[in-house]
Amino acid sequence: MNVTDPEHKRADPMGEAGGGRAAWAYEMLHDAIREGTIAPGQRLMEMEVSAWLKMSRTPVREAMRRLQAEGMLEHAAGGGMSVVLYDLRAIDEFYAMRESLEGTAAALAARNADETEIRILAATLDAMRALPRDARAHARENQVFHEQIYRAARNRFLLKSLQSLLNFVPLLGPTTYNAPGRIEDALAEHVEIVDAIRARDPARAEDAIRRHIRHSHESRILVVSDTVRNAVRDRAQGLRGAPPKRLGQP
Amino acid sequence: MNVTDPEHKRADPMGEAGGGRAAWAYEMLHDAIREGTIAPGQRLMEMEVSAWLKMSRTPVREAMRRLQAEGMLEHAAGGGMSVVLYDLRAIDEFYAMRESLEGTAAALAARNADETEIRILAATLDAMRALPRDARAHARENQVFHEQIYRAARNRFLLKSLQSLLNFVPLLGPTTYNAPGRIEDALAEHVEIVDAIRARDPARAEDAIRRHIRHSHESRILVVSDTVRNAVRDRAQGLRGAPPKRLGQP
DNA sequence: ACGCATAATCGTGTATACAATAATGTGCAA
DNA sequence: TTGCACATTATTGTATACACGATTATGCGT
């Protein structure tokens, strides 16, 4: 490994702000998947998407390949790509993984975070307290909170893994903040985590965040149970599920 | 000894059963990075690579974007991509991450592996025992061994994270098997790990593999120290390091 | 000789045309 | 009706041309 390369400058992390049509297409598709406009299992064709976004296939292709590399799209059977559709078992796998990674992150953050980062973390807590009782808003703020911890851990590989892991959240179903009482519980747990980090206690931080993730897991199961039950009931009534959504009109 | 001439590997793009030129280009670039033919920090231009592989820019682009998504390439300063060049601190980060992930994998494997997987794992041990005392050969077999564990853990997200993490190994320097006595030590540690998995003891398996990774970390530091010392010595003698390698002629 | 404006150059981003391939339908025979 | 061969078509894969932006070279004025 070359340590002393004077010419090496850190490349600016690919500007997301209008960095070109390909980046924009990536954003649009990513959002559409996150919002559920494009459902898991749905097939996407390059021409269809390029017509939707009014651009040529080239940047669309690039965006789709990137999404594929990140695991949100996969080669579909009859050609083309489809949004990955996970079985229920994936939920356990996801949370097991998340518990491990977040636990590591919290422990490292307790060691490596500087004072500023800790104060930002605390400020995020205040912001969440001030938030209205809206599931979606809390989900967003929650992600900010967790990403703060990832960064405070100061481990680039861990950061990457966690960020790519979180891409799968929207593919697992609706927000867990829809579970009753989840907002209040989560906030209390967040406080515990920040306390442990502020106290520079890695073991306690890891333990707190692991409990947090396990609770989140339980909430997820509740939410998914509802979804599944509803789906079964609807099918029993002859409703074959929502008709395939068209890309133009959300 | 191992001459890494890309032209020798696969004669022509069409001859192989490769899924297309883009996939082939990806393989070639990936290999070149792994083998060190393309050094960390080196800049790559699309046209240069497309000339090297005798294809148009389109599939080359695709391959490079994929490598970028996987973290092996990054946007270079003056346009183009460059192989990521890590500072020495990355080594600690890498092994911290690896210890966490492999620990989780081993624990899960102890729970979830079926009998066949365990027997394959044991067979891999035998294969390693039969191997000649060649660092590169052991490194390869070692990777097979570890991937067996990842798979036995039965967690798709964990598997992905670990696989992408391992992509960075070649960017950290030469094989740790070059450290003295590493081959024998590693084998003994592998045996411990398999024993714990066979005994269905997750805690012991995790502990064993964590120790294994920590030892590997120490070996890595020894090897990198050598590399750095040599680099400094060479520079002191006015040798500005190896001249930039040309893609066609190794 | 120096500084600034401007042109030339290099390399990527995007569009479009064309080729190859995999799915599907169709016709014919058993 | 079933099965297979073949044509058709839908969709992706690749090449090429052009446009745009950034960086570097050039030349003129001072």
Coordinates of C-alpha atoms (C1' of nucleotides) in Angstrom, one line a residue:
Chain A
M1 CA 0.0 0.0 0.0
N2 CA 1.3 3.4 -1.0
V3 CA 1.3 5.6 2.0
T4 CA 2.9 8.8 0.9
D5 CA 1.5 9.7 -2.4
P6 CA 1.5 13.5 -2.5
E7 CA -0.7 13.7 -5.6
H8 CA -3.5 11.7 -4.1
K9 CA -6.5 13.9 -3.2
R10 CA -9.7 12.6 -1.9
A11 CA -12.2 12.6 -4.8
D12 CA -15.3 14.4 -4.1
P13 CA -18.0 11.8 -3.3
M14 CA -19.9 11.9 -6.5
G15 CA -22.2 14.9 -6.3
E16 CA -25.7 13.7 -6.1
A17 CA -27.1 17.2 -6.9
G18 CA -28.0 16.9 -10.6
G19 CA -24.8 15.2 -11.4
G20 CA -26.3 14.1 -14.7
R21 CA -29.2 12.2 -16.1
A22 CA -27.8 8.8 -14.9
A23 CA -27.6 10.0 -11.3
W24 CA -31.0 11.5 -11.6
A25 CA -32.5 8.3 -13.0
Y26 CA -30.9 6.4 -10.1
E27 CA -32.5 8.8 -7.7
M28 CA -35.9 8.5 -9.3
L29 CA -35.9 4.7 -9.4
H30 CA -34.5 4.5 -5.9
D31 CA -37.3 6.7 -4.7
A32 CA -39.9 4.9 -6.6
I33 CA -38.8 1.6 -5.0
R34 CA -38.7 3.2 -1.6
E35 CA -42.1 4.8 -1.9
G36 CA -43.6 1.5 -3.2
T37 CA -44.5 3.0 -6.6
I38 CA -42.6 0.1 -8.0
A39 CA -43.5 -2.9 -6.0
P40 CA -41.2 -5.8 -5.1
G41 CA -41.4 -8.4 -7.8
Q42 CA -42.4 -6.0 -10.5
R43 CA -40.5 -6.2 -13.7
L44 CA -38.8 -3.2 -15.2
M45 CA -37.7 -2.8 -18.8
E46 CA -35.2 -0.3 -20.0
M47 CA -37.3 1.2 -22.7
E48 CA -40.3 1.5 -20.3
V49 CA -38.2 3.4 -17.8
S50 CA -36.5 5.6 -20.5
A51 CA -39.9 6.6 -21.8
W52 CA -41.0 7.4 -18.3
L53 CA -38.0 9.6 -17.5
K54 CA -37.9 10.9 -21.1
M55 CA -34.3 10.1 -21.7
S56 CA -32.4 7.5 -23.7
R57 CA -31.7 4.0 -22.6
T58 CA -28.0 4.7 -21.8
P59 CA -28.3 6.5 -18.5
V60 CA -31.3 4.4 -17.5
R61 CA -29.2 1.3 -18.0
E62 CA -26.5 2.7 -15.9
A63 CA -28.9 3.5 -13.1
M64 CA -30.4 0.0 -13.2
R65 CA -27.1 -1.7 -13.2
R66 CA -26.1 0.3 -10.1
L67 CA -29.3 -0.7 -8.4
Q68 CA -28.6 -4.2 -9.3
A69 CA -25.1 -4.0 -7.9
E70 CA -26.7 -2.7 -4.7
G71 CA -29.0 -5.6 -4.5
M72 CA -32.3 -3.9 -5.1
L73 CA -32.8 -5.2 -8.6
E74 CA -32.1 -8.6 -10.0
H75 CA -32.2 -10.3 -13.4
A76 CA -35.8 -11.3 -14.0
A77 CA -36.7 -14.6 -15.5
G78 CA -38.0 -13.5 -18.9
G79 CA -35.3 -10.9 -19.4
G80 CA -35.1 -7.5 -17.8
M81 CA -34.8 -6.7 -14.2
S82 CA -37.2 -6.9 -11.4
V83 CA -37.3 -5.4 -7.9
V84 CA -36.1 -8.1 -5.5
L85 CA -38.9 -9.8 -3.7
Y86 CA -37.9 -11.3 -0.4
D87 CA -39.5 -14.1 1.4
L88 CA -40.5 -13.7 5.0
R89 CA -37.4 -15.5 6.2
A90 CA -35.4 -12.6 5.0
I91 CA -36.8 -10.5 7.9
D92 CA -35.0 -12.6 10.5
E93 CA -31.9 -12.5 8.4
F94 CA -32.1 -8.8 8.0
Y95 CA -32.5 -8.1 11.7
A96 CA -29.8 -10.5 12.8
M97 CA -27.4 -8.8 10.5
R98 CA -28.6 -5.4 11.6
E99 CA -28.2 -6.2 15.2
S100 CA -24.6 -7.3 14.7
L101 CA -23.6 -4.3 12.6
E102 CA -25.4 -1.7 14.7
G103 CA -24.0 -3.2 17.8
T104 CA -20.5 -2.9 16.4
A105 CA -21.2 0.6 15.3
A106 CA -22.5 1.7 18.7
A107 CA -19.5 0.2 20.5
L108 CA -17.1 1.8 18.2
A109 CA -18.9 5.1 18.4
A110 CA -18.6 5.0 22.2
R111 CA -14.9 4.8 21.7
N112 CA -14.3 7.0 18.7
A113 CA -17.0 9.7 18.6
D114 CA -15.7 13.2 19.3
E115 CA -17.6 15.8 21.4
T116 CA -19.2 17.5 18.5
E117 CA -20.6 14.2 17.1
I118 CA -22.1 13.4 20.5
R119 CA -23.7 16.8 20.7
I120 CA -25.2 16.4 17.3
L121 CA -26.5 13.0 18.3
A122 CA -28.1 14.6 21.4
A123 CA -29.6 17.3 19.2
T124 CA -31.1 14.8 16.9
L125 CA -32.9 13.4 20.0
D126 CA -34.4 16.8 20.7
A127 CA -35.5 17.1 17.1
M128 CA -37.3 13.8 17.3
R129 CA -39.1 14.8 20.5
A130 CA -40.4 17.9 18.7
L131 CA -41.7 15.9 15.8
P132 CA -45.4 15.4 15.2
R133 CA -46.8 11.9 15.7
D134 CA -46.3 11.0 12.1
A135 CA -44.9 7.6 11.3
R136 CA -43.1 8.6 8.1
A137 CA -41.5 11.7 9.6
H138 CA -40.2 9.7 12.5
A139 CA -38.9 7.0 10.2
R140 CA -36.9 9.6 8.4
E141 CA -35.5 11.2 11.5
N142 CA -34.7 7.8 12.9
Q143 CA -32.5 7.0 9.9
V144 CA -30.7 10.3 10.4
F145 CA -30.0 9.3 14.0
H146 CA -28.7 5.9 13.2
E147 CA -26.5 7.3 10.4
Q148 CA -25.0 9.6 12.9
I149 CA -23.9 6.7 14.9
Y150 CA -22.5 4.9 11.9
R151 CA -20.3 7.9 11.1
A152 CA -19.2 8.4 14.7
A153 CA -17.9 4.8 14.6
R154 CA -15.2 6.0 12.2
N155 CA -15.0 2.8 10.2
R156 CA -15.5 3.2 6.5
F157 CA -16.2 -0.5 5.8
L158 CA -18.8 -0.6 8.5
L159 CA -20.4 2.5 7.2
K160 CA -20.7 1.1 3.7
S161 CA -22.1 -2.2 4.8
L162 CA -24.7 -0.5 7.0
Q163 CA -25.7 2.0 4.3
S164 CA -26.2 -0.7 1.8
L165 CA -28.1 -2.9 4.3
L166 CA -30.5 -0.1 5.0
N167 CA -31.4 0.0 1.3
F168 CA -33.4 -3.1 2.0
V169 CA -35.6 -1.6 4.6
P170 CA -38.3 -0.4 2.2
L171 CA -38.4 -3.9 0.6
L172 CA -39.5 -5.4 3.9
G173 CA -42.8 -3.7 4.1
P174 CA -44.2 -0.5 5.7
T175 CA -42.5 1.4 8.4
T176 CA -42.3 -0.2 11.8
Y177 CA -43.3 3.1 13.3
N178 CA -46.8 2.1 12.3
A179 CA -46.8 -0.4 15.2
P180 CA -48.7 1.0 18.3
G181 CA -46.5 2.8 20.8
R182 CA -43.4 2.3 18.7
I183 CA -42.6 6.0 18.5
E184 CA -42.4 6.5 22.3
D185 CA -40.5 3.3 22.9
A186 CA -38.0 4.0 20.2
L187 CA -37.3 7.5 21.6
A188 CA -36.6 6.1 25.1
E189 CA -34.3 3.5 23.6
H190 CA -32.5 6.2 21.6
V191 CA -31.9 8.1 24.8
E192 CA -30.3 5.1 26.4
I193 CA -28.0 4.6 23.5
V194 CA -26.8 8.2 23.5
D195 CA -26.3 8.1 27.2
A196 CA -24.0 5.1 26.9
I197 CA -22.1 6.7 24.1
R198 CA -21.7 9.9 26.0
A199 CA -20.5 7.8 29.0
R200 CA -17.9 6.2 26.7
D201 CA -19.2 2.8 27.6
P202 CA -18.9 0.5 24.5
A203 CA -20.4 -2.5 26.1
R204 CA -23.5 -0.7 27.4
A205 CA -23.9 1.2 24.0
E206 CA -23.8 -2.1 22.1
D207 CA -26.2 -3.7 24.5
A208 CA -28.6 -0.8 24.3
I209 CA -28.7 -0.7 20.5
R210 CA -29.0 -4.4 20.3
R211 CA -32.1 -4.3 22.4
H212 CA -33.3 -1.4 20.3
I213 CA -32.9 -3.4 17.1
R214 CA -34.6 -6.5 18.7
H215 CA -37.6 -4.4 19.6
S216 CA -37.7 -3.0 16.1
H217 CA -37.6 -6.5 14.9
E218 CA -40.7 -7.4 16.9
S219 CA -42.5 -4.4 15.7
R220 CA -41.7 -5.3 12.1
I221 CA -43.1 -8.7 12.7
L222 CA -46.3 -7.2 14.0
V223 CA -46.6 -4.9 11.0
V224 CA -45.8 -7.6 8.5
S225 CA -48.3 -9.9 10.1
D226 CA -51.0 -7.4 9.4
T227 CA -49.9 -6.9 5.9
V228 CA -49.9 -10.7 5.2
R229 CA -53.3 -11.2 6.9
N230 CA -54.8 -8.4 4.8
A231 CA -53.3 -9.8 1.7
V232 CA -54.8 -13.2 2.4
R233 CA -58.2 -11.8 3.2
D234 CA -58.2 -9.7 0.1
R235 CA -57.4 -12.7 -2.0
A236 CA -60.1 -14.7 -0.4
Q237 CA -62.5 -12.0 -1.6
G238 CA -61.4 -12.4 -5.1
L239 CA -59.3 -9.3 -5.2
R240 CA -56.1 -10.3 -6.9
G241 CA -54.1 -7.6 -5.2
A242 CA -53.6 -4.1 -6.6
P243 CA -53.3 -3.9 -10.3
P244 CA -49.7 -3.3 -11.5
K245 CA -48.9 0.3 -11.0
R246 CA -48.0 2.4 -14.0
L247 CA -44.9 4.4 -13.9
G248 CA -46.4 7.7 -15.1
Q249 CA -49.1 8.2 -12.4
P250 CA -48.2 7.3 -8.8
Chain B
M1 CA 6.6 -16.6 -10.8
N2 CA 3.0 -15.9 -11.5
V3 CA 3.0 -13.9 -14.7
T4 CA -0.2 -11.9 -14.9
D5 CA -0.7 -11.3 -18.6
P6 CA -4.4 -10.7 -19.2
E7 CA -4.0 -11.8 -22.8
H8 CA -3.0 -15.3 -21.6
K9 CA -6.1 -15.9 -19.5
R10 CA -8.9 -15.9 -21.9
A11 CA -7.9 -15.7 -25.5
D12 CA -10.8 -13.7 -27.0
P13 CA -14.0 -12.3 -25.7
M14 CA -16.3 -14.4 -27.9
G15 CA -14.6 -17.7 -27.2
E16 CA -15.7 -18.1 -23.6
A17 CA -19.1 -18.8 -22.3
G18 CA -18.9 -15.4 -20.6
G19 CA -22.2 -13.6 -20.3
G20 CA -21.1 -10.9 -22.6
R21 CA -18.3 -8.5 -23.1
A22 CA -19.3 -6.3 -20.1
A23 CA -19.1 -9.3 -17.7
W24 CA -15.8 -10.3 -19.3
A25 CA -14.4 -6.8 -18.9
Y26 CA -15.5 -6.8 -15.3
E27 CA -13.6 -10.1 -14.7
M28 CA -10.5 -8.8 -16.4
L29 CA -10.4 -5.5 -14.5
H30 CA -11.2 -7.3 -11.2
D31 CA -8.4 -9.8 -11.8
A32 CA -6.0 -7.1 -12.8
I33 CA -6.7 -5.2 -9.6
R34 CA -6.5 -8.4 -7.5
E35 CA -3.2 -9.4 -9.1
G36 CA -1.8 -5.9 -8.7
T37 CA -1.4 -5.4 -12.4
I38 CA -3.4 -2.2 -11.8
A39 CA -2.0 -0.6 -8.7
P40 CA -4.0 1.2 -6.1
G41 CA -4.2 4.9 -6.9
Q42 CA -3.6 4.3 -10.6
R43 CA -6.0 6.1 -12.9
L44 CA -8.0 4.3 -15.5
M45 CA -9.6 5.9 -18.5
E46 CA -12.4 4.3 -20.4
M47 CA -10.8 4.6 -23.8
E48 CA -7.5 3.2 -22.5
V49 CA -9.3 0.1 -21.1
S50 CA -11.5 -0.3 -24.2
A51 CA -8.3 -0.3 -26.3
W52 CA -6.7 -2.8 -24.0
L53 CA -9.7 -5.2 -24.2
K54 CA -10.4 -4.4 -27.8
M55 CA -14.0 -3.5 -27.3
S56 CA -16.1 -0.3 -27.4
R57 CA -16.4 2.0 -24.4
T58 CA -19.9 0.9 -23.6
P59 CA -19.2 -2.5 -21.9
V60 CA -16.1 -1.1 -20.3
R61 CA -18.1 1.7 -18.8
E62 CA -20.5 -0.8 -17.4
A63 CA -17.8 -2.9 -15.8
M64 CA -16.1 0.2 -14.3
R65 CA -19.3 1.5 -12.8
R66 CA -19.9 -1.9 -11.3
L67 CA -16.5 -1.9 -9.7
Q68 CA -17.2 1.6 -8.5
A69 CA -20.4 0.5 -6.9
E70 CA -18.4 -2.3 -5.2
G71 CA -16.0 0.2 -3.8
M72 CA -12.9 -0.8 -5.7
L73 CA -12.9 2.2 -8.0
E74 CA -13.7 5.8 -7.2
H75 CA -14.0 9.0 -9.1
A76 CA -10.6 10.4 -9.7
A77 CA -9.8 14.1 -9.4
G78 CA -9.4 15.1 -13.0
G79 CA -12.2 12.9 -14.3
G80 CA -12.0 9.2 -14.8
M81 CA -11.7 6.5 -12.2
S82 CA -8.9 5.4 -10.0
V83 CA -8.3 2.3 -8.0
V84 CA -9.0 3.2 -4.4
L85 CA -5.9 3.8 -2.4
Y86 CA -6.3 3.3 1.3
D87 CA -4.3 4.8 4.1
L88 CA -2.8 2.6 6.8
R89 CA -5.7 3.3 9.1
A90 CA -7.9 1.4 6.8
I91 CA -6.2 -1.8 7.9
D92 CA -7.6 -1.5 11.5
E93 CA -11.0 -0.6 10.2
F94 CA -11.0 -3.5 7.9
Y95 CA -10.1 -6.0 10.5
A96 CA -12.4 -4.6 13.1
M97 CA -15.2 -5.0 10.6
R98 CA -14.1 -8.4 9.6
E99 CA -13.9 -9.6 13.1
S100 CA -17.4 -8.5 13.7
L101 CA -18.8 -10.1 10.6
E102 CA -16.9 -13.3 10.7
G103 CA -17.8 -13.7 14.3
T104 CA -21.4 -13.4 13.5
A105 CA -21.0 -15.8 10.6
A106 CA -19.4 -18.4 12.8
A107 CA -22.0 -18.2 15.5
L108 CA -24.8 -18.5 13.0
A109 CA -23.0 -21.3 11.2
A110 CA -22.8 -23.2 14.5
R111 CA -26.6 -22.9 14.7
N112 CA -27.6 -23.3 11.1
A113 CA -25.1 -25.5 9.3
D114 CA -26.4 -28.8 8.2
E115 CA -24.3 -32.0 8.4
T116 CA -23.2 -31.9 4.8
E117 CA -21.9 -28.4 5.2
I118 CA -19.9 -29.4 8.2
R119 CA -18.4 -32.3 6.4
I120 CA -17.4 -30.1 3.5
L121 CA -15.8 -27.7 6.0
A122 CA -13.9 -30.6 7.5
A123 CA -12.8 -31.8 4.0
T124 CA -11.5 -28.3 3.2
L125 CA -9.3 -28.6 6.3
D126 CA -7.8 -31.8 4.9
A127 CA -7.3 -30.2 1.5
M128 CA -5.3 -27.4 3.2
R129 CA -3.2 -29.9 5.1
A130 CA -2.3 -31.5 1.8
L131 CA -1.3 -28.2 0.2
P132 CA 2.3 -27.3 -0.5
R133 CA 3.9 -24.5 1.5
D134 CA 2.9 -21.9 -1.1
A135 CA 1.5 -18.6 0.3
R136 CA -0.7 -18.0 -2.7
A137 CA -2.2 -21.4 -2.8
H138 CA -3.0 -21.3 0.9
A139 CA -4.5 -17.9 0.6
R140 CA -6.9 -19.2 -2.1
E141 CA -7.9 -22.2 -0.1
N142 CA -8.3 -20.1 3.0
Q143 CA -10.9 -18.0 1.1
V144 CA -12.8 -21.1 0.2
F145 CA -12.8 -22.2 3.8
H146 CA -14.2 -18.9 5.0
E147 CA -16.8 -18.7 2.3
Q148 CA -18.0 -22.1 3.4
I149 CA -18.7 -20.6 6.8
Y150 CA -20.4 -17.6 5.3
R151 CA -22.8 -19.8 3.4
A152 CA -23.4 -22.1 6.3
A153 CA -24.6 -19.1 8.3
R154 CA -27.6 -18.9 6.1
N155 CA -28.0 -15.2 6.1
R156 CA -28.1 -13.5 2.7
F157 CA -27.3 -10.1 3.9
L158 CA -24.4 -11.2 5.9
L159 CA -23.1 -13.2 2.9
K160 CA -23.3 -10.1 0.7
S161 CA -21.5 -7.9 3.2
L162 CA -18.7 -10.4 3.7
Q163 CA -18.2 -11.0 0.0
S164 CA -18.0 -7.3 -0.7
L165 CA -15.7 -6.8 2.2
L166 CA -13.3 -9.4 0.9
N167 CA -12.9 -7.5 -2.3
F168 CA -10.7 -5.1 -0.4
V169 CA -8.2 -7.7 0.7
P170 CA -6.0 -7.3 -2.4
L171 CA -6.0 -3.6 -1.9
L172 CA -4.4 -3.9 1.6
G173 CA -1.2 -5.4 0.4
P174 CA 0.4 -8.9 -0.1
T175 CA -1.1 -12.0 1.4
T176 CA -0.7 -12.4 5.1
Y177 CA 0.4 -16.0 4.5
N178 CA 3.8 -14.4 3.7
A179 CA 4.3 -13.9 7.4
P180 CA 6.5 -16.5 9.0
G181 CA 4.7 -19.5 10.5
R182 CA 1.3 -18.1 9.5
I183 CA 0.4 -21.2 7.5
E184 CA 0.7 -23.6 10.4
D185 CA -1.0 -21.2 12.9
A186 CA -3.9 -20.6 10.6
L187 CA -4.5 -24.2 10.1
A188 CA -4.6 -24.9 13.8
E189 CA -7.1 -22.0 14.2
H190 CA -9.2 -23.4 11.5
V191 CA -9.5 -26.7 13.2
E192 CA -10.7 -25.0 16.4
I193 CA -13.4 -23.2 14.4
V194 CA -14.6 -26.3 12.8
D195 CA -14.7 -28.1 16.1
A196 CA -16.8 -25.5 17.6
I197 CA -19.2 -25.5 14.7
R198 CA -19.4 -29.2 14.8
A199 CA -20.1 -29.1 18.5
R200 CA -23.0 -26.6 17.8
D201 CA -21.4 -24.1 20.1
P202 CA -22.0 -20.6 18.7
A203 CA -20.1 -18.7 21.5
R204 CA -17.1 -20.9 21.1
A205 CA -17.2 -20.7 17.3
E206 CA -17.4 -16.9 17.4
D207 CA -14.6 -16.7 19.9
A208 CA -12.4 -19.0 17.9
I209 CA -12.9 -17.1 14.7
R210 CA -12.4 -13.7 16.3
R211 CA -9.1 -14.9 17.7
H212 CA -8.3 -16.2 14.2
I213 CA -9.0 -12.8 12.6
R214 CA -7.0 -11.0 15.2
H215 CA -4.0 -13.1 14.5
S216 CA -4.5 -12.5 10.8
H217 CA -4.6 -8.8 11.6
E218 CA -1.3 -9.0 13.4
S219 CA 0.3 -10.9 10.5
R220 CA -1.0 -8.3 8.2
I221 CA 0.7 -5.6 10.1
L222 CA 4.0 -7.4 10.0
V223 CA 3.7 -7.8 6.2
V224 CA 2.6 -4.2 5.6
S225 CA 5.5 -3.0 7.8
D226 CA 7.9 -4.8 5.6
T227 CA 6.3 -3.3 2.5
V228 CA 6.4 0.2 3.9
R229 CA 10.0 -0.1 5.1
N230 CA 11.0 -1.4 1.7
A231 CA 9.2 1.5 0.0
V232 CA 11.0 4.0 2.1
R233 CA 14.3 2.4 1.6
D234 CA 13.8 2.3 -2.2
R235 CA 12.8 5.9 -2.3
A236 CA 15.9 6.8 -0.3
Q237 CA 17.9 5.2 -3.0
G238 CA 16.3 7.4 -5.6
L239 CA 14.1 4.6 -7.0
R240 CA 10.7 6.2 -7.4
G241 CA 9.0 2.9 -7.2
A242 CA 8.0 0.8 -10.2
P243 CA 7.1 2.8 -13.3
P244 CA 3.4 2.9 -14.1
K245 CA 2.4 -0.4 -15.6
R246 CA 1.0 -0.5 -19.1
L247 CA -2.1 -2.5 -19.6
G248 CA -1.0 -4.5 -22.6
Q249 CA 2.5 -5.6 -21.5
P250 CA 3.0 -6.7 -17.9
Chain C
dA1 C1' 8.7 37.9 -18.3
dC2 C1' 4.1 37.7 -16.4
dG3 C1' -0.9 37.4 -16.4
dC4 C1' -5.1 36.7 -18.4
dA5 C1' -8.1 35.5 -22.1
dT6 C1' -9.0 32.1 -25.5
dA7 C1' -8.4 28.2 -28.2
dA8 C1' -7.2 23.3 -28.6
dT9 C1' -7.5 18.8 -26.4
dC10 C1' -8.9 15.2 -23.8
dG11 C1' -12.2 12.4 -21.6
dT12 C1' -16.7 11.6 -20.1
dG13 C1' -22.0 11.8 -20.7
dT14 C1' -25.8 10.9 -23.8
dA15 C1' -28.3 9.6 -27.9
dT16 C1' -29.1 6.6 -31.6
dA17 C1' -28.4 2.8 -34.7
dC18 C1' -27.5 -1.9 -35.2
dA19 C1' -26.6 -6.8 -33.7
dA20 C1' -27.4 -10.7 -31.0
dT21 C1' -30.3 -13.3 -28.0
dA22 C1' -33.9 -15.2 -25.6
dA23 C1' -39.1 -15.8 -25.2
dT24 C1' -43.2 -16.6 -27.8
dG25 C1' -46.3 -17.8 -31.0
dT26 C1' -47.5 -20.5 -35.3
dG27 C1' -47.8 -24.1 -38.5
dC28 C1' -47.3 -28.7 -39.7
dA29 C1' -47.1 -33.5 -38.9
dA30 C1' -47.9 -37.6 -36.2
Chain D
dT1 C1' -54.4 -32.9 -29.3
dT2 C1' -49.6 -33.1 -28.7
dG3 C1' -45.0 -32.3 -29.9
dC4 C1' -41.4 -30.2 -32.4
dA5 C1' -39.3 -27.1 -35.7
dC6 C1' -39.1 -22.6 -37.2
dA7 C1' -40.2 -17.8 -37.7
dT8 C1' -41.3 -13.7 -35.2
dT9 C1' -40.8 -10.4 -31.9
dA10 C1' -39.6 -8.2 -27.8
dT11 C1' -35.6 -6.8 -25.1
dT12 C1' -31.1 -6.5 -24.0
dG13 C1' -26.1 -6.0 -25.6
dT14 C1' -22.6 -3.3 -28.3
dA15 C1' -20.8 0.1 -31.3
dT16 C1' -20.4 4.6 -32.9
dA17 C1' -21.3 9.6 -33.3
dC18 C1' -21.8 13.7 -31.2
dA19 C1' -22.2 17.0 -27.2
dC20 C1' -20.6 18.9 -23.1
dG21 C1' -17.3 20.1 -19.5
dA22 C1' -12.9 20.4 -17.7
dT23 C1' -8.1 20.8 -18.1
dT24 C1' -4.2 22.3 -20.4
dA25 C1' -1.7 24.7 -23.9
dT26 C1' -1.1 29.1 -26.5
dG27 C1' -0.7 33.6 -27.6
dC28 C1' -1.3 38.4 -27.0
dG29 C1' -1.0 42.6 -24.4
dT30 C1' 1.3 44.8 -20.8

